[in-house]
Every structure is written in structure tokens, then in C-alpha cells.
Amino acid sequence: MTPKQLEVFRAVMSTGTTIGASVVLKLSQSAISRQLSALEADLGFNLFHRDRGRLLATAEARILVDEVDELADVLARLKRRTDELGAGRFGRSLMKMGFPHSMTTTILPKVIRDFLAETTSVSLELVAGPYSYVEHAVTGRVADFGFVRLPPEDLGFEVMPLFSSGTLCAVPADHPLADRQAIAAEDLNHADMVLLGRLRHNRQEIEDLLRDAKSEVRCRVETHSVESSIALVAEGIGISIVPAFIGSFITSERVRLVPLIPETVVDYGIITLRDSPLSRPMQLFIDMLRERILAEAILTTGK
């Protein structure tokens, strides 16, 4: 077994798919599949059942995942520490934070720029992935704090609520629904859709909303980031339903962002381990993040 194989196994177990793992690890799906196959060959038994392109974890995989998580966390901490020593950063404070991918390329770079202008004594490490991955990063101390949708899946965290945000429909600009003031779930009947990954917290809520409205939709593409979903919408592939505060940062002349009704408000916040209170630099960063989001983002639909 190699550290890379364990990292791939962990990512597949966390996201549920090779697509999700490839997003988290920034590897191709073929590379993910090769690493999994090599790990299974080394172990001498299968970790997943293959069923028409889907991966179903075996009982052995579920037993091993906790042990692999612990080992991977230890290796990650060791790698970070050696990197710090090699870069001469051992005299500086390292702040580790976890965020969803879509925030790392939209609002977060500006906040990091402003934060680094305020302090020269802190180095930053940014880990990115789905909310479940961010929670796991905080649990494993890979991240000091993480940004997640509330409530977190694991209720053992210390939670700092930040803000609430509504939901938007991302619609191709030439679509008949693009000029609406609001879009109801009933309006999406028979629509082609680009939906965020089935393992996300709000995917079930979206499916329940459509089911209650008796709207039959076709999921043409399933993706794992708001950025990719809006890019697919821009190509006319379908309509997507995205968090308002992230969607509002991703602009395209070929996409219209229209409030979804009935309004669905989602809470977001920061999580930490109960035995690891926020340091002053962490609190400063979080305050700057909240201020920028409140100043720039659409936090509730229709408002």
C-alpha cells in the first residue's frame, strides 16, 4: 500500500464516486481507478463492487476506512510539518482552513489577500472539497477550522453561525424561463437539469421539492461544484439549482440567476473541534470573510 492509494481510497469513500474523488484530489478518473485497482491487488480482496459504472463499498472497505483515515491524517500532518521545515516556516504560525471548492476560486482569494496584508506572521494552508470532506479535515486536524453548511453532519463540533443564503436557478440566457422574476418548482417540469452531486446535503431537499411539485426532470449532468454547474448551464445543457451566495460570485453573460420559490434558506458557518478554540488570527480571518460575503453576496433569494 502507498500513501497515494490510501488517499484515493479515502476520497472515494468520502465522496461516493470516482468523479467526486477526482475533483477532491485533482486527478483524472482513470488515475483514480488505477490507484484503486492497485490497492485492491496489494490487499488481495475487493474494496468495491462495480455495478454499471457505480462503486458500492464492500463490508471490508467500511471496516478499513476508519483506520485509513487515521493513518492518512498522520501522514498528512507529517508531510505538512516537513514542508514547513524545508521552507523555513517553522518560526511562523501556520493557519489551516477548509472550504468548498467553489469558494476557493471566487470570494476566498480576495479575503486571503486582505488578510495577508494585515499580518506577516501567519502562513496559510487551504484544503478544499465537499462539506463532508471539510468536516473530516477538521476532525482529523488537517484543518484548524472549516466552512460548512449548518448543521454539520457530525454534531460534535463547536459551531459559529455566519449567515443564511437562499437558492437560485441558473438558467441559460436564451431559455424561456430566463426572464422570469422567480421560478417555481412546477416550472421545472420536464426540464433538463444539471444537478450538484447526490451526496451534497441539499440534493435530497431539491429532489423532495421537485417531487412535491410533481415536476419530472431529467438530470443530464451531475457535477460536484457550483462553478462547473454554471459553466454547463452556459452551454445550454440544462438548468441548475445553486446556493445564492456562491452563484452570485460566478457571472456569465450566457446565464441568468433567478430566485427559486418557495424560498429555501440555508445556514452556513464555521466549525472547529471543541478542544481547539479559534486563535486571534483565525478570528480575524473569519471576521473578514463574513464582512466581504455580507457586502457582496446575495444571501436570501428575492432580497
mmCIF file of N, CA, C and O in Angstrom, residues 220-257:
data_model
loop_
_atom_site.group_PDB
_atom_site.id
_atom_site.type_symbol
_atom_site.label_atom_id
_atom_site.label_comp_id
_atom_site.label_asym_id
_atom_site.label_seq_id
_atom_site.Cartn_x
_atom_site.Cartn_y
_atom_site.Cartn_z
ATOM 1 N N ARG A 220 -29.345 15.695 -16.750
ATOM 2 C CA ARG A 220 -28.467 15.433 -17.884
ATOM 3 C C ARG A 220 -27.020 15.286 -17.443
ATOM 4 O O ARG A 220 -26.267 14.500 -18.013
ATOM 5 N N VAL A 221 -26.635 16.079 -16.427
ATOM 6 C CA VAL A 221 -25.261 16.007 -15.916
ATOM 7 C C VAL A 221 -25.310 16.170 -14.404
ATOM 8 O O VAL A 221 -26.031 17.016 -13.881
ATOM 9 N N GLU A 222 -24.545 15.341 -13.723
ATOM 10 C CA GLU A 222 -24.346 15.519 -12.289
ATOM 11 C C GLU A 222 -22.915 16.001 -12.084
ATOM 12 O O GLU A 222 -21.974 15.418 -12.619
ATOM 13 N N THR A 223 -22.754 17.074 -11.334
ATOM 14 C CA THR A 223 -21.421 17.636 -11.138
ATOM 15 C C THR A 223 -21.201 17.917 -9.661
ATOM 16 O O THR A 223 -22.104 17.714 -8.847
ATOM 17 N N HIS A 224 -20.001 18.379 -9.316
ATOM 18 C CA HIS A 224 -19.654 18.469 -7.903
ATOM 19 C C HIS A 224 -19.165 19.847 -7.480
ATOM 20 O O HIS A 224 -18.589 19.988 -6.405
ATOM 21 N N SER A 225 -19.392 20.852 -8.300
ATOM 22 C CA SER A 225 -19.072 22.213 -7.881
ATOM 23 C C SER A 225 -20.036 23.176 -8.545
ATOM 24 O O SER A 225 -20.544 22.919 -9.641
ATOM 25 N N VAL A 226 -20.289 24.304 -7.868
ATOM 26 C CA VAL A 226 -21.176 25.318 -8.427
ATOM 27 C C VAL A 226 -20.577 25.899 -9.703
ATOM 28 O O VAL A 226 -21.287 26.167 -10.678
ATOM 29 N N GLU A 227 -19.267 26.092 -9.713
ATOM 30 C CA GLU A 227 -18.609 26.634 -10.908
ATOM 31 C C GLU A 227 -18.870 25.770 -12.131
ATOM 32 O O GLU A 227 -19.226 26.282 -13.202
ATOM 33 N N SER A 228 -18.671 24.465 -11.992
ATOM 34 C CA SER A 228 -18.852 23.592 -13.152
ATOM 35 C C SER A 228 -20.318 23.529 -13.562
ATOM 36 O O SER A 228 -20.625 23.472 -14.759
ATOM 37 N N SER A 229 -21.227 23.574 -12.589
ATOM 38 C CA SER A 229 -22.650 23.520 -12.942
ATOM 39 C C SER A 229 -23.050 24.755 -13.746
ATOM 40 O O SER A 229 -23.777 24.656 -14.750
ATOM 41 N N ILE A 230 -22.569 25.934 -13.355
ATOM 42 C CA ILE A 230 -22.914 27.159 -14.085
ATOM 43 C C ILE A 230 -22.242 27.164 -15.461
ATOM 44 O O ILE A 230 -22.826 27.631 -16.447
ATOM 45 N N ALA A 231 -21.035 26.629 -15.558
ATOM 46 C CA ALA A 231 -20.374 26.536 -16.858
ATOM 47 C C ALA A 231 -21.164 25.638 -17.805
ATOM 48 O O ALA A 231 -21.278 25.922 -19.009
ATOM 49 N N LEU A 232 -21.726 24.558 -17.267
ATOM 50 C CA LEU A 232 -22.540 23.657 -18.085
ATOM 51 C C LEU A 232 -23.856 24.321 -18.494
ATOM 52 O O LEU A 232 -24.333 24.141 -19.617
ATOM 53 N N VAL A 233 -24.431 25.094 -17.571
ATOM 54 C CA VAL A 233 -25.645 25.844 -17.901
ATOM 55 C C VAL A 233 -25.347 26.827 -19.038
ATOM 56 O O VAL A 233 -26.162 27.000 -19.954
ATOM 57 N N ALA A 234 -24.203 27.470 -18.990
ATOM 58 C CA ALA A 234 -23.830 28.439 -20.033
ATOM 59 C C ALA A 234 -23.786 27.801 -21.415
ATOM 60 O O ALA A 234 -24.003 28.483 -22.425
ATOM 61 N N GLU A 235 -23.533 26.501 -21.478
ATOM 62 C CA GLU A 235 -23.509 25.794 -22.751
ATOM 63 C C GLU A 235 -24.890 25.313 -23.178
ATOM 64 O O GLU A 235 -25.025 24.610 -24.185
ATOM 65 N N GLY A 236 -25.920 25.656 -22.392
ATOM 66 C CA GLY A 236 -27.285 25.299 -22.758
ATOM 67 C C GLY A 236 -27.675 23.868 -22.433
ATOM 68 O O GLY A 236 -28.687 23.362 -22.917
ATOM 69 N N ILE A 237 -26.904 23.199 -21.575
ATOM 70 C CA ILE A 237 -27.159 21.793 -21.282
ATOM 71 C C ILE A 237 -28.380 21.611 -20.401
ATOM 72 O O ILE A 237 -29.105 20.619 -20.496
ATOM 73 N N GLY A 238 -28.643 22.572 -19.516
ATOM 74 C CA GLY A 238 -29.803 22.451 -18.650
ATOM 75 C C GLY A 238 -29.836 23.562 -17.620
ATOM 76 O O GLY A 238 -29.036 24.508 -17.677
ATOM 77 N N ILE A 239 -30.761 23.432 -16.693
ATOM 78 C CA ILE A 239 -30.921 24.383 -15.587
ATOM 79 C C ILE A 239 -30.304 23.774 -14.335
ATOM 80 O O ILE A 239 -30.422 22.573 -14.090
ATOM 81 N N SER A 240 -29.660 24.598 -13.524
ATOM 82 C CA SER A 240 -29.083 24.117 -12.275
ATOM 83 C C SER A 240 -29.676 24.886 -11.103
ATOM 84 O O SER A 240 -30.176 26.005 -11.267
ATOM 85 N N ILE A 241 -29.645 24.280 -9.932
ATOM 86 C CA ILE A 241 -30.107 24.919 -8.701
ATOM 87 C C ILE A 241 -28.899 25.042 -7.784
ATOM 88 O O ILE A 241 -28.280 24.048 -7.419
ATOM 89 N N VAL A 242 -28.550 26.297 -7.444
ATOM 90 C CA VAL A 242 -27.285 26.544 -6.762
ATOM 91 C C VAL A 242 -27.488 27.446 -5.553
ATOM 92 O O VAL A 242 -28.459 28.202 -5.483
ATOM 93 N N PRO A 243 -26.573 27.376 -4.560
ATOM 94 C CA PRO A 243 -26.628 28.309 -3.428
ATOM 95 C C PRO A 243 -26.470 29.741 -3.917
ATOM 96 O O PRO A 243 -25.597 30.042 -4.730
ATOM 97 N N ALA A 244 -27.300 30.641 -3.403
ATOM 98 C CA ALA A 244 -27.300 32.022 -3.899
ATOM 99 C C ALA A 244 -25.979 32.722 -3.635
ATOM 100 O O ALA A 244 -25.471 33.447 -4.492
ATOM 101 N N PHE A 245 -25.379 32.525 -2.461
ATOM 102 C CA PHE A 245 -24.205 33.325 -2.121
ATOM 103 C C PHE A 245 -23.005 32.955 -2.977
ATOM 104 O O PHE A 245 -22.168 33.801 -3.269
ATOM 105 N N ILE A 246 -22.913 31.691 -3.415
ATOM 106 C CA ILE A 246 -21.817 31.308 -4.304
ATOM 107 C C ILE A 246 -22.164 31.642 -5.743
ATOM 108 O O ILE A 246 -21.348 32.186 -6.491
ATOM 109 N N GLY A 247 -23.398 31.352 -6.141
ATOM 110 C CA GLY A 247 -23.809 31.645 -7.507
ATOM 111 C C GLY A 247 -23.654 33.108 -7.866
ATOM 112 O O GLY A 247 -23.315 33.456 -8.998
ATOM 113 N N SER A 248 -23.881 33.981 -6.884
ATOM 114 C CA SER A 248 -23.812 35.417 -7.162
ATOM 115 C C SER A 248 -22.391 35.886 -7.470
ATOM 116 O O SER A 248 -22.199 36.969 -8.018
ATOM 117 N N PHE A 249 -21.374 35.086 -7.119
ATOM 118 C CA PHE A 249 -19.989 35.456 -7.404
ATOM 119 C C PHE A 249 -19.527 34.955 -8.777
ATOM 120 O O PHE A 249 -18.460 35.323 -9.249
ATOM 121 N N ILE A 250 -20.307 34.072 -9.393
ATOM 122 C CA ILE A 250 -19.898 33.455 -10.651
ATOM 123 C C ILE A 250 -20.780 34.019 -11.759
ATOM 124 O O ILE A 250 -21.940 33.648 -11.892
ATOM 125 N N THR A 251 -20.254 34.932 -12.525
ATOM 126 C CA THR A 251 -21.059 35.634 -13.517
ATOM 127 C C THR A 251 -20.768 35.122 -14.928
ATOM 128 O O THR A 251 -19.652 34.707 -15.239
ATOM 129 N N SER A 252 -21.798 35.131 -15.742
ATOM 130 C CA SER A 252 -21.663 34.768 -17.146
ATOM 131 C C SER A 252 -22.783 35.449 -17.913
ATOM 132 O O SER A 252 -23.936 35.461 -17.470
ATOM 133 N N GLU A 253 -22.443 36.042 -19.065
ATOM 134 C CA GLU A 253 -23.458 36.681 -19.893
ATOM 135 C C GLU A 253 -24.444 35.662 -20.439
ATOM 136 O O GLU A 253 -25.549 36.028 -20.861
ATOM 137 N N ARG A 254 -24.057 34.410 -20.444
ATOM 138 C CA ARG A 254 -24.925 33.370 -21.007
ATOM 139 C C ARG A 254 -25.792 32.680 -19.958
ATOM 140 O O ARG A 254 -26.489 31.720 -20.274
ATOM 141 N N VAL A 255 -25.742 33.182 -18.715
ATOM 142 C CA VAL A 255 -26.507 32.555 -17.633
ATOM 143 C C VAL A 255 -27.289 33.620 -16.880
ATOM 144 O O VAL A 255 -26.756 34.694 -16.576
ATOM 145 N N ARG A 256 -28.533 33.334 -16.563
ATOM 146 C CA ARG A 256 -29.343 34.186 -15.715
ATOM 147 C C ARG A 256 -29.567 33.470 -14.382
ATOM 148 O O ARG A 256 -29.864 32.279 -14.358
ATOM 149 N N LEU A 257 -29.421 34.204 -13.292
ATOM 150 C CA LEU A 257 -29.662 33.663 -11.958
ATOM 151 C C LEU A 257 -31.019 34.169 -11.484
ATOM 152 O O LEU A 257 -31.216 35.364 -11.306
#
